[in-house]
Amino acid sequence: MSATLAFATGGMLPQASSFAASVDQSFDLVTWFAVFLGVLVTGGLSLLLVGPRAPAAVQRRRLMQYGALAALLLVVGFFVQGARVWADMQVVPRGAFPIAVALEDKGWSFTYPNGFVTGELHLPIDRPVRFLFKGSERAYSFAIPAFRMQVPVALREDRVAWVQPTLAGEFDLRTSIDPRAETSIQVQVHAEGGFDKWYQDISGPDLTLPPIELGQKSYQMRGCTQCHTVDGSKLVGPSFKGFATRIHKLTDGTTVEPTDEYIKESVLDPQAKVVEGFEPVMPSFRGRLQDIEIAGLAAYIKSLQ
Ligand code: HEC
């Protein structure tokens, strides 16, 4: 990390994106420029004017000209460096992985190309990612300090930005407004291969399949088979065989109809109704399955005679 930024942040901020180093360089340049000006103006001039052997007028003028020239060169260097970083940030590389971002009342919402919507931000390492910020009824900013990334999103205006993470790990994502717990989250940058695995996992089955087929695919891909069967044999959980024509007795002595709502509740909130004779060990699939996939599961489960 740059020396000056390390000083400013207490050395806590890793350079976790491809922009980080050049942004830090610009930061250094500004800092050293300020230091230079400070030395020049306070030190140099006072020495020139009241030093023990103050130079003659001609020499003094020349010295001041050199000083001004050096300052000009620094300003130009600063401009070139800044413009380079800025230009780099404007041009989204082709093939960047697109993620749509919105800030809603309940916190961040990230929409991945497969249509999956979640409050978690997962990113691949060493691959460019393109963010599309959806403008809404309030302005907000999207800031990941470790990436040296800060994107202001104006009222009702969409905006695009990109970044290439270069370090795996978890990094803070914040917004300048409304710093509630839900808006300060951790961005997860997956190590090589980890992102593809995560993405495949959330991608699940093709959501355009007919409901029963979609449900069957989902049943296999989402790991329901670890605990359920379709042939009547019991595993950790009940078999789905004859689901629609069976009476479902619960641990509290009541019974429940085999409706779509019941299946949906079982998937999202498995402990709300626990089937008699089984342990309440089913994990919730909340946030992992879209409604259309749950509807497919219900259609499939009810179709099993
Ligand atoms: C770790 C094991 C486990 C996994 C994985 C699991 N379940 Fe379950 N499931 C259970 C257990 C145990 C029960 C019975 C206790 C209860 O009702 O919570 C159950 C109950 C159910 C019921 C109610 C069954 C009935 O006869 O009334 C449905 C519906 C259901 N699961 C659907 C699913 C679906 C769909 C998936 C995959 C997306 C899934 N489960 C994954 C363990 C699991």
mmCIF file of C-alpha atoms and ligand atoms in Angstrom:
data_model
loop_
_atom_site.group_PDB
_atom_site.id
_atom_site.type_symbol
_atom_site.label_atom_id
_atom_site.label_comp_id
_atom_site.label_asym_id
_atom_site.label_seq_id
_atom_site.Cartn_x
_atom_site.Cartn_y
_atom_site.Cartn_z
ATOM 1 C CA MET A 1 0.000 0.000 0.000
ATOM 2 C CA SER A 2 1.079 3.589 -0.529
ATOM 3 C CA ALA A 3 2.930 5.117 2.365
ATOM 4 C CA THR A 4 0.693 8.150 2.638
ATOM 5 C CA LEU A 5 -2.534 6.159 2.456
ATOM 6 C CA ALA A 6 -1.214 3.672 4.975
ATOM 7 C CA PHE A 7 -0.635 6.620 7.246
ATOM 8 C CA ALA A 8 -4.144 7.984 6.589
ATOM 9 C CA THR A 9 -5.923 4.664 7.214
ATOM 10 C CA GLY A 10 -3.707 3.186 9.884
ATOM 11 C CA GLY A 11 -2.372 0.609 7.406
ATOM 12 C CA MET A 12 -5.612 -1.379 7.462
ATOM 13 C CA LEU A 13 -6.689 -1.132 3.865
ATOM 14 C CA PRO A 14 -5.503 -3.845 1.446
ATOM 15 C CA GLN A 15 -5.202 -3.168 -2.293
ATOM 16 C CA ALA A 16 -7.894 -5.596 -3.396
ATOM 17 C CA SER A 17 -8.664 -4.427 -6.943
ATOM 18 C CA SER A 18 -6.796 -3.642 -10.141
ATOM 19 C CA PHE A 19 -7.489 0.082 -9.561
ATOM 20 C CA ALA A 20 -6.197 0.158 -6.044
ATOM 21 C CA ALA A 21 -2.504 0.667 -6.808
ATOM 22 C CA SER A 22 -3.002 3.510 -9.284
ATOM 23 C CA VAL A 23 -5.558 5.244 -7.087
ATOM 24 C CA ASP A 24 -3.062 5.051 -4.250
ATOM 25 C CA GLN A 25 -0.356 6.476 -6.518
ATOM 26 C CA SER A 26 -2.599 9.436 -7.327
ATOM 27 C CA PHE A 27 -3.226 9.873 -3.653
ATOM 28 C CA ASP A 28 0.534 9.863 -3.051
ATOM 29 C CA LEU A 29 1.081 12.364 -5.813
ATOM 30 C CA VAL A 30 -1.424 14.794 -4.326
ATOM 31 C CA THR A 31 0.110 14.366 -0.919
ATOM 32 C CA TRP A 32 3.676 14.948 -2.113
ATOM 33 C CA PHE A 33 2.516 17.891 -4.193
ATOM 34 C CA ALA A 34 1.039 19.448 -1.085
ATOM 35 C CA VAL A 35 4.246 18.731 0.825
ATOM 36 C CA PHE A 36 6.318 20.222 -1.994
ATOM 37 C CA LEU A 37 4.200 23.366 -2.096
ATOM 38 C CA GLY A 38 4.366 23.652 1.628
ATOM 39 C CA VAL A 39 8.169 23.420 1.639
ATOM 40 C CA LEU A 40 8.504 25.721 -1.340
ATOM 41 C CA VAL A 41 6.224 28.416 -0.050
ATOM 42 C CA THR A 42 7.119 28.457 3.607
ATOM 43 C CA GLY A 43 10.721 27.256 3.631
ATOM 44 C CA GLY A 44 12.075 28.338 0.276
ATOM 45 C CA LEU A 45 10.591 31.780 0.122
ATOM 46 C CA SER A 46 11.439 32.727 3.649
ATOM 47 C CA LEU A 47 15.003 31.577 3.056
ATOM 48 C CA LEU A 48 15.157 33.555 -0.169
ATOM 49 C CA LEU A 49 13.843 36.698 1.388
ATOM 50 C CA VAL A 50 15.344 36.780 4.836
ATOM 51 C CA GLY A 51 18.138 34.215 4.601
ATOM 52 C CA PRO A 52 21.614 35.119 5.830
ATOM 53 C CA ARG A 53 22.810 35.635 2.255
ATOM 54 C CA ALA A 54 19.643 36.663 0.414
ATOM 55 C CA PRO A 55 20.448 36.500 -3.329
ATOM 56 C CA ALA A 56 20.317 39.430 -5.607
ATOM 57 C CA ALA A 57 17.052 40.337 -7.369
ATOM 58 C CA VAL A 58 17.904 38.578 -10.674
ATOM 59 C CA GLN A 59 18.902 35.353 -8.987
ATOM 60 C CA ARG A 60 15.831 35.498 -6.809
ATOM 61 C CA ARG A 61 13.582 35.863 -9.811
ATOM 62 C CA ARG A 62 15.251 32.887 -11.538
ATOM 63 C CA LEU A 63 14.840 30.725 -8.456
ATOM 64 C CA MET A 64 11.161 31.604 -8.280
ATOM 65 C CA GLN A 65 10.758 30.783 -11.959
ATOM 66 C CA TYR A 66 12.292 27.341 -11.425
ATOM 67 C CA GLY A 67 9.998 26.816 -8.488
ATOM 68 C CA ALA A 68 6.952 27.756 -10.544
ATOM 69 C CA LEU A 69 8.094 25.469 -13.379
ATOM 70 C CA ALA A 70 8.524 22.540 -11.003
ATOM 71 C CA ALA A 71 5.055 23.169 -9.567
ATOM 72 C CA LEU A 72 3.603 23.280 -13.082
ATOM 73 C CA LEU A 73 5.261 19.982 -13.997
ATOM 74 C CA LEU A 74 3.848 18.382 -10.873
ATOM 75 C CA VAL A 75 0.360 19.646 -11.656
ATOM 76 C CA VAL A 76 0.615 18.250 -15.199
ATOM 77 C CA GLY A 77 1.905 14.925 -13.846
ATOM 78 C CA PHE A 78 -0.947 14.846 -11.384
ATOM 79 C CA PHE A 79 -3.455 15.552 -14.130
ATOM 80 C CA VAL A 80 -2.037 12.860 -16.429
ATOM 81 C CA GLN A 81 -2.029 10.282 -13.661
ATOM 82 C CA GLY A 82 -5.571 11.160 -12.601
ATOM 83 C CA ALA A 83 -6.821 11.141 -16.187
ATOM 84 C CA ARG A 84 -5.253 7.724 -16.765
ATOM 85 C CA VAL A 85 -6.957 6.192 -13.737
ATOM 86 C CA TRP A 86 -10.229 7.922 -14.593
ATOM 87 C CA ALA A 87 -10.153 6.713 -18.222
ATOM 88 C CA ASP A 88 -9.386 3.188 -17.063
ATOM 89 C CA MET A 89 -12.424 3.302 -14.791
ATOM 90 C CA GLN A 90 -14.741 4.548 -17.543
ATOM 91 C CA VAL A 91 -14.096 1.817 -20.088
ATOM 92 C CA VAL A 92 -15.801 -1.398 -19.022
ATOM 93 C CA PRO A 93 -13.852 -4.358 -20.445
ATOM 94 C CA ARG A 94 -15.744 -6.586 -22.811
ATOM 95 C CA GLY A 95 -17.084 -9.771 -21.259
ATOM 96 C CA ALA A 96 -17.238 -8.271 -17.768
ATOM 97 C CA PHE A 97 -19.572 -10.227 -15.484
ATOM 98 C CA PRO A 98 -22.763 -8.142 -15.078
ATOM 99 C CA ILE A 99 -24.456 -7.591 -11.707
ATOM 100 C CA ALA A 100 -27.373 -5.192 -11.171
ATOM 101 C CA VAL A 101 -27.289 -3.304 -7.870
ATOM 102 C CA ALA A 102 -30.112 -1.566 -6.031
ATOM 103 C CA LEU A 103 -30.464 -0.151 -2.542
ATOM 104 C CA GLU A 104 -33.897 -0.904 -1.131
ATOM 105 C CA ASP A 105 -35.551 -0.409 2.218
ATOM 106 C CA LYS A 106 -34.462 -3.820 3.389
ATOM 107 C CA GLY A 107 -30.888 -3.334 2.227
ATOM 108 C CA TRP A 108 -28.827 -4.129 -0.849
ATOM 109 C CA SER A 109 -30.193 -6.218 -3.657
ATOM 110 C CA PHE A 110 -27.920 -7.823 -6.247
ATOM 111 C CA THR A 111 -29.335 -9.392 -9.399
ATOM 112 C CA TYR A 112 -27.102 -11.882 -11.185
ATOM 113 C CA PRO A 113 -27.372 -12.683 -14.908
ATOM 114 C CA ASN A 114 -29.358 -15.860 -14.178
ATOM 115 C CA GLY A 115 -32.074 -13.766 -12.531
ATOM 116 C CA PHE A 116 -31.100 -14.747 -9.010
ATOM 117 C CA VAL A 117 -31.662 -11.909 -6.558
ATOM 118 C CA THR A 118 -29.901 -11.806 -3.203
ATOM 119 C CA GLY A 119 -28.656 -9.424 -0.547
ATOM 120 C CA GLU A 120 -25.167 -10.925 -0.746
ATOM 121 C CA LEU A 121 -22.455 -9.727 -3.073
ATOM 122 C CA HIS A 122 -20.211 -12.496 -4.390
ATOM 123 C CA LEU A 123 -17.430 -11.704 -6.854
ATOM 124 C CA PRO A 124 -14.881 -13.690 -8.846
ATOM 125 C CA ILE A 125 -11.162 -13.005 -8.462
ATOM 126 C CA ASP A 126 -9.123 -11.642 -11.403
ATOM 127 C CA ARG A 127 -12.176 -11.182 -13.618
ATOM 128 C CA PRO A 128 -13.789 -7.849 -14.474
ATOM 129 C CA VAL A 129 -17.243 -7.262 -12.994
ATOM 130 C CA ARG A 130 -19.670 -4.700 -14.379
ATOM 131 C CA PHE A 131 -22.120 -3.130 -11.935
ATOM 132 C CA LEU A 132 -25.346 -1.593 -13.158
ATOM 133 C CA PHE A 133 -26.643 0.683 -10.425
ATOM 134 C CA LYS A 134 -30.370 1.159 -10.575
ATOM 135 C CA GLY A 135 -31.352 4.707 -9.796
ATOM 136 C CA SER A 136 -34.205 4.919 -7.335
ATOM 137 C CA GLU A 137 -36.195 7.397 -5.293
ATOM 138 C CA ARG A 138 -33.131 8.294 -3.285
ATOM 139 C CA ALA A 139 -29.523 8.975 -4.026
ATOM 140 C CA TYR A 140 -26.944 6.672 -2.522
ATOM 141 C CA SER A 141 -23.337 5.716 -2.861
ATOM 142 C CA PHE A 142 -21.690 2.345 -3.231
ATOM 143 C CA ALA A 143 -18.287 2.186 -1.612
ATOM 144 C CA ILE A 144 -15.796 -0.650 -1.247
ATOM 145 C CA PRO A 145 -12.711 0.970 0.303
ATOM 146 C CA ALA A 146 -10.430 -2.024 -0.289
ATOM 147 C CA PHE A 147 -11.212 -1.710 -4.032
ATOM 148 C CA ARG A 148 -10.730 2.098 -3.882
ATOM 149 C CA MET A 149 -14.214 2.206 -5.341
ATOM 150 C CA GLN A 150 -16.847 4.798 -4.525
ATOM 151 C CA VAL A 151 -19.777 5.257 -6.883
ATOM 152 C CA PRO A 152 -22.341 7.971 -6.245
ATOM 153 C CA VAL A 153 -25.722 7.050 -7.714
ATOM 154 C CA ALA A 154 -27.973 10.014 -8.387
ATOM 155 C CA LEU A 155 -31.705 10.141 -7.938
ATOM 156 C CA ARG A 156 -33.583 8.073 -10.557
ATOM 157 C CA GLU A 157 -30.473 7.725 -12.714
ATOM 158 C CA ASP A 158 -28.842 4.451 -13.736
ATOM 159 C CA ARG A 159 -25.099 4.224 -13.629
ATOM 160 C CA VAL A 160 -22.411 1.761 -14.676
ATOM 161 C CA ALA A 161 -19.047 1.044 -13.073
ATOM 162 C CA TRP A 162 -16.631 -1.840 -13.136
ATOM 163 C CA VAL A 163 -13.918 -3.351 -11.024
ATOM 164 C CA GLN A 164 -11.556 -6.291 -11.073
ATOM 165 C CA PRO A 165 -10.959 -7.841 -7.664
ATOM 166 C CA THR A 166 -7.386 -9.045 -7.170
ATOM 167 C CA LEU A 167 -7.508 -10.410 -3.626
ATOM 168 C CA ALA A 168 -9.743 -13.181 -2.302
ATOM 169 C CA GLY A 169 -11.470 -12.564 1.009
ATOM 170 C CA GLU A 170 -14.164 -10.447 2.620
ATOM 171 C CA PHE A 171 -14.241 -6.688 2.269
ATOM 172 C CA ASP A 172 -16.514 -3.946 3.598
ATOM 173 C CA LEU A 173 -19.226 -2.543 1.377
ATOM 174 C CA ARG A 174 -20.832 0.646 2.655
ATOM 175 C CA THR A 175 -23.079 3.425 1.580
ATOM 176 C CA SER A 176 -22.595 7.026 2.575
ATOM 177 C CA ILE A 177 -26.247 7.528 3.417
ATOM 178 C CA ASP A 178 -28.192 5.465 5.848
ATOM 179 C CA PRO A 179 -25.415 3.477 7.529
ATOM 180 C CA ARG A 180 -27.738 0.875 9.039
ATOM 181 C CA ALA A 181 -26.570 -2.648 9.738
ATOM 182 C CA GLU A 182 -28.147 -3.988 6.527
ATOM 183 C CA THR A 183 -26.337 -1.487 4.339
ATOM 184 C CA SER A 184 -22.871 -2.312 5.690
ATOM 185 C CA ILE A 185 -22.166 -5.777 4.413
ATOM 186 C CA GLN A 186 -19.202 -7.917 3.514
ATOM 187 C CA VAL A 187 -18.341 -8.488 -0.124
ATOM 188 C CA GLN A 188 -17.085 -11.976 -0.720
ATOM 189 C CA VAL A 189 -14.356 -12.330 -3.338
ATOM 190 C CA HIS A 190 -13.996 -16.031 -4.120
ATOM 191 C CA ALA A 191 -10.633 -17.618 -4.812
ATOM 192 C CA GLU A 192 -10.050 -19.143 -8.266
ATOM 193 C CA GLY A 193 -12.900 -21.522 -9.163
ATOM 194 C CA GLY A 194 -14.898 -20.741 -6.006
ATOM 195 C CA PHE A 195 -17.111 -18.208 -7.703
ATOM 196 C CA ASP A 196 -18.096 -20.567 -10.528
ATOM 197 C CA LYS A 197 -19.101 -23.160 -7.981
ATOM 198 C CA TRP A 198 -21.180 -20.657 -6.025
ATOM 199 C CA TYR A 199 -22.766 -19.347 -9.208
ATOM 200 C CA GLN A 200 -23.635 -22.806 -10.450
ATOM 201 C CA ASP A 201 -25.164 -23.569 -7.090
ATOM 202 C CA ILE A 202 -27.424 -20.515 -7.117
ATOM 203 C CA SER A 203 -28.172 -20.944 -10.801
ATOM 204 C CA GLY A 204 -30.055 -24.164 -10.231
ATOM 205 C CA PRO A 205 -32.370 -25.512 -12.905
ATOM 206 C CA ASP A 206 -33.561 -23.722 -16.013
ATOM 207 C CA LEU A 207 -36.529 -21.698 -14.753
ATOM 208 C CA THR A 208 -38.306 -21.815 -18.109
ATOM 209 C CA LEU A 209 -38.936 -25.568 -17.870
ATOM 210 C CA PRO A 210 -42.544 -26.760 -17.363
ATOM 211 C CA PRO A 211 -43.354 -26.830 -13.594
ATOM 212 C CA ILE A 212 -43.087 -30.573 -12.932
ATOM 213 C CA GLU A 213 -39.813 -30.932 -14.860
ATOM 214 C CA LEU A 214 -38.447 -27.825 -13.191
ATOM 215 C CA GLY A 215 -39.416 -29.274 -9.811
ATOM 216 C CA GLN A 216 -37.771 -32.613 -10.555
ATOM 217 C CA LYS A 217 -34.511 -30.912 -11.615
ATOM 218 C CA SER A 218 -34.647 -28.692 -8.560
ATOM 219 C CA TYR A 219 -35.303 -31.695 -6.296
ATOM 220 C CA GLN A 220 -32.108 -33.279 -7.610
ATOM 221 C CA MET A 221 -29.937 -30.154 -7.790
ATOM 222 C CA ARG A 222 -30.871 -28.626 -4.433
ATOM 223 C CA GLY A 223 -29.945 -31.646 -2.352
ATOM 224 C CA CYS A 224 -33.497 -32.663 -1.322
ATOM 225 C CA THR A 225 -32.452 -36.233 -2.200
ATOM 226 C CA GLN A 226 -30.094 -36.312 0.797
ATOM 227 C CA CYS A 227 -33.108 -36.551 3.093
ATOM 228 C CA HIS A 228 -36.139 -37.370 0.936
ATOM 229 C CA THR A 229 -37.033 -40.140 -1.507
ATOM 230 C CA VAL A 230 -39.777 -40.616 -4.077
ATOM 231 C CA ASP A 231 -40.123 -44.427 -3.671
ATOM 232 C CA GLY A 232 -41.704 -44.591 -0.225
ATOM 233 C CA SER A 233 -38.522 -45.329 1.753
ATOM 234 C CA LYS A 234 -37.763 -43.174 4.756
ATOM 235 C CA LEU A 235 -34.478 -41.281 5.104
ATOM 236 C CA VAL A 236 -33.893 -38.354 7.439
ATOM 237 C CA GLY A 237 -37.184 -36.937 6.168
ATOM 238 C CA PRO A 238 -40.449 -38.428 4.912
ATOM 239 C CA SER A 239 -40.750 -39.829 1.377
ATOM 240 C CA PHE A 240 -42.697 -37.758 -1.119
ATOM 241 C CA LYS A 241 -44.411 -40.834 -2.586
ATOM 242 C CA GLY A 242 -48.195 -40.324 -2.560
ATOM 243 C CA PHE A 243 -47.677 -36.876 -1.024
ATOM 244 C CA ALA A 244 -50.914 -35.413 -2.365
ATOM 245 C CA THR A 245 -53.139 -38.256 -1.188
ATOM 246 C CA ARG A 246 -51.647 -38.742 2.248
ATOM 247 C CA ILE A 247 -52.619 -37.269 5.613
ATOM 248 C CA HIS A 248 -49.745 -35.245 7.057
ATOM 249 C CA LYS A 249 -49.687 -35.587 10.834
ATOM 250 C CA LEU A 250 -47.597 -33.062 12.724
ATOM 251 C CA THR A 251 -45.766 -33.327 16.042
ATOM 252 C CA ASP A 252 -48.342 -31.058 17.706
ATOM 253 C CA GLY A 253 -51.090 -33.601 16.948
ATOM 254 C CA THR A 254 -52.779 -31.589 14.177
ATOM 255 C CA THR A 255 -52.897 -32.510 10.513
ATOM 256 C CA VAL A 256 -52.210 -30.404 7.452
ATOM 257 C CA GLU A 257 -53.480 -30.545 3.867
ATOM 258 C CA PRO A 258 -50.846 -31.276 1.168
ATOM 259 C CA THR A 259 -51.265 -27.869 -0.517
ATOM 260 C CA ASP A 260 -48.790 -25.731 -2.435
ATOM 261 C CA GLU A 261 -48.740 -23.348 0.532
ATOM 262 C CA TYR A 262 -47.734 -26.136 2.893
ATOM 263 C CA ILE A 263 -44.887 -27.212 0.597
ATOM 264 C CA LYS A 264 -43.736 -23.629 0.241
ATOM 265 C CA GLU A 265 -43.782 -23.173 3.987
ATOM 266 C CA SER A 266 -41.846 -26.441 4.445
ATOM 267 C CA VAL A 267 -39.142 -25.188 2.109
ATOM 268 C CA LEU A 268 -38.852 -21.639 3.465
ATOM 269 C CA ASP A 269 -39.658 -22.211 7.111
ATOM 270 C CA PRO A 270 -39.272 -25.975 7.777
ATOM 271 C CA GLN A 271 -39.648 -25.721 11.525
ATOM 272 C CA ALA A 272 -43.066 -24.045 11.376
ATOM 273 C CA LYS A 273 -44.774 -27.432 10.933
ATOM 274 C CA VAL A 274 -42.809 -30.573 11.790
ATOM 275 C CA VAL A 275 -44.014 -33.955 10.556
ATOM 276 C CA GLU A 276 -44.729 -36.499 13.283
ATOM 277 C CA GLY A 277 -41.949 -39.049 13.703
ATOM 278 C CA PHE A 278 -39.196 -36.789 12.318
ATOM 279 C CA GLU A 279 -36.610 -34.453 13.769
ATOM 280 C CA PRO A 280 -36.771 -30.731 12.903
ATOM 281 C CA VAL A 281 -33.479 -30.845 11.000
ATOM 282 C CA MET A 282 -34.466 -29.638 7.544
ATOM 283 C CA PRO A 283 -32.525 -26.477 6.564
ATOM 284 C CA SER A 284 -34.407 -23.451 5.278
ATOM 285 C CA PHE A 285 -34.020 -22.696 1.579
ATOM 286 C CA ARG A 286 -35.069 -19.075 2.057
ATOM 287 C CA GLY A 287 -33.081 -16.782 -0.220
ATOM 288 C CA ARG A 288 -31.847 -19.713 -2.305
ATOM 289 C CA LEU A 289 -34.957 -20.549 -4.309
ATOM 290 C CA GLN A 290 -37.172 -18.239 -6.299
ATOM 291 C CA ASP A 291 -40.953 -18.546 -6.060
ATOM 292 C CA ILE A 292 -41.176 -20.100 -9.510
ATOM 293 C CA GLU A 293 -38.760 -22.858 -8.509
ATOM 294 C CA ILE A 294 -40.701 -23.550 -5.292
ATOM 295 C CA ALA A 295 -43.907 -23.747 -7.347
ATOM 296 C CA GLY A 296 -42.142 -26.286 -9.574
ATOM 297 C CA LEU A 297 -41.108 -28.310 -6.513
ATOM 298 C CA ALA A 298 -44.693 -28.296 -5.278
ATOM 299 C CA ALA A 299 -45.978 -29.450 -8.688
ATOM 300 C CA TYR A 300 -43.379 -32.235 -8.793
ATOM 301 C CA ILE A 301 -43.925 -33.411 -5.201
ATOM 302 C CA LYS A 302 -47.716 -33.493 -5.677
ATOM 303 C CA SER A 303 -47.318 -35.449 -8.935
ATOM 304 C CA LEU A 304 -45.648 -38.404 -7.188
ATOM 305 C CA GLN A 305 -48.245 -41.167 -6.870
HETATM 306 C C1 HEC B 1 -31.087 -32.317 5.898
HETATM 307 C C2 HEC B 1 -32.252 -33.062 5.501
HETATM 308 C C3 HEC B 1 -33.288 -32.428 4.609
HETATM 309 C C4 HEC B 1 -33.120 -31.796 3.403
HETATM 310 C C5 HEC B 1 -31.802 -31.512 2.665
HETATM 311 C C6 HEC B 1 -34.429 -31.462 2.930
HETATM 312 N N1 HEC B 1 -35.360 -31.850 3.832
HETATM 313 FE FE1 HEC B 1 -37.358 -31.638 3.662
HETATM 314 N N2 HEC B 1 -37.628 -32.467 5.478
HETATM 315 C C7 HEC B 1 -36.647 -33.005 6.281
HETATM 316 C C8 HEC B 1 -37.207 -33.527 7.492
HETATM 317 C C9 HEC B 1 -36.435 -34.186 8.635
HETATM 318 C C10 HEC B 1 -38.597 -33.336 7.406
HETATM 319 C C11 HEC B 1 -39.636 -33.710 8.421
HETATM 320 C C12 HEC B 1 -39.645 -32.766 9.579
HETATM 321 C C13 HEC B 1 -40.235 -31.459 9.209
HETATM 322 O O1 HEC B 1 -41.390 -31.409 8.778
HETATM 323 O O2 HEC B 1 -39.517 -30.447 9.336
HETATM 324 C C14 HEC B 1 -38.828 -32.660 6.128
HETATM 325 C C15 HEC B 1 -40.073 -32.269 5.645
HETATM 326 C C16 HEC B 1 -40.336 -31.803 4.405
HETATM 327 C C17 HEC B 1 -41.655 -31.565 3.864
HETATM 328 C C18 HEC B 1 -42.960 -31.929 4.524
HETATM 329 C C19 HEC B 1 -43.137 -33.441 4.297
HETATM 330 C C20 HEC B 1 -44.450 -34.029 4.671
HETATM 331 O O3 HEC B 1 -44.547 -35.258 4.473
HETATM 332 O O4 HEC B 1 -45.361 -33.337 5.104
HETATM 333 C C21 HEC B 1 -41.474 -31.070 2.608
HETATM 334 C C22 HEC B 1 -42.554 -30.682 1.621
HETATM 335 C C23 HEC B 1 -40.059 -30.993 2.373
HETATM 336 N N3 HEC B 1 -39.378 -31.432 3.477
HETATM 337 C C24 HEC B 1 -39.482 -30.520 1.196
HETATM 338 C C25 HEC B 1 -38.121 -30.496 0.963
HETATM 339 C C26 HEC B 1 -37.543 -30.005 -0.270
HETATM 340 C C27 HEC B 1 -38.327 -29.536 -1.469
HETATM 341 C C28 HEC B 1 -36.195 -30.090 -0.116
HETATM 342 C C29 HEC B 1 -35.117 -29.643 -1.115
HETATM 343 C C30 HEC B 1 -35.280 -28.304 -1.655
HETATM 344 C C31 HEC B 1 -35.915 -30.608 1.202
HETATM 345 N N4 HEC B 1 -37.118 -30.860 1.817
HETATM 346 C C32 HEC B 1 -34.666 -30.827 1.715
HETATM 347 C C33 HEC B 1 -35.294 -32.996 5.993
HETATM 348 C C34 HEC B 1 -34.695 -32.439 4.864
#
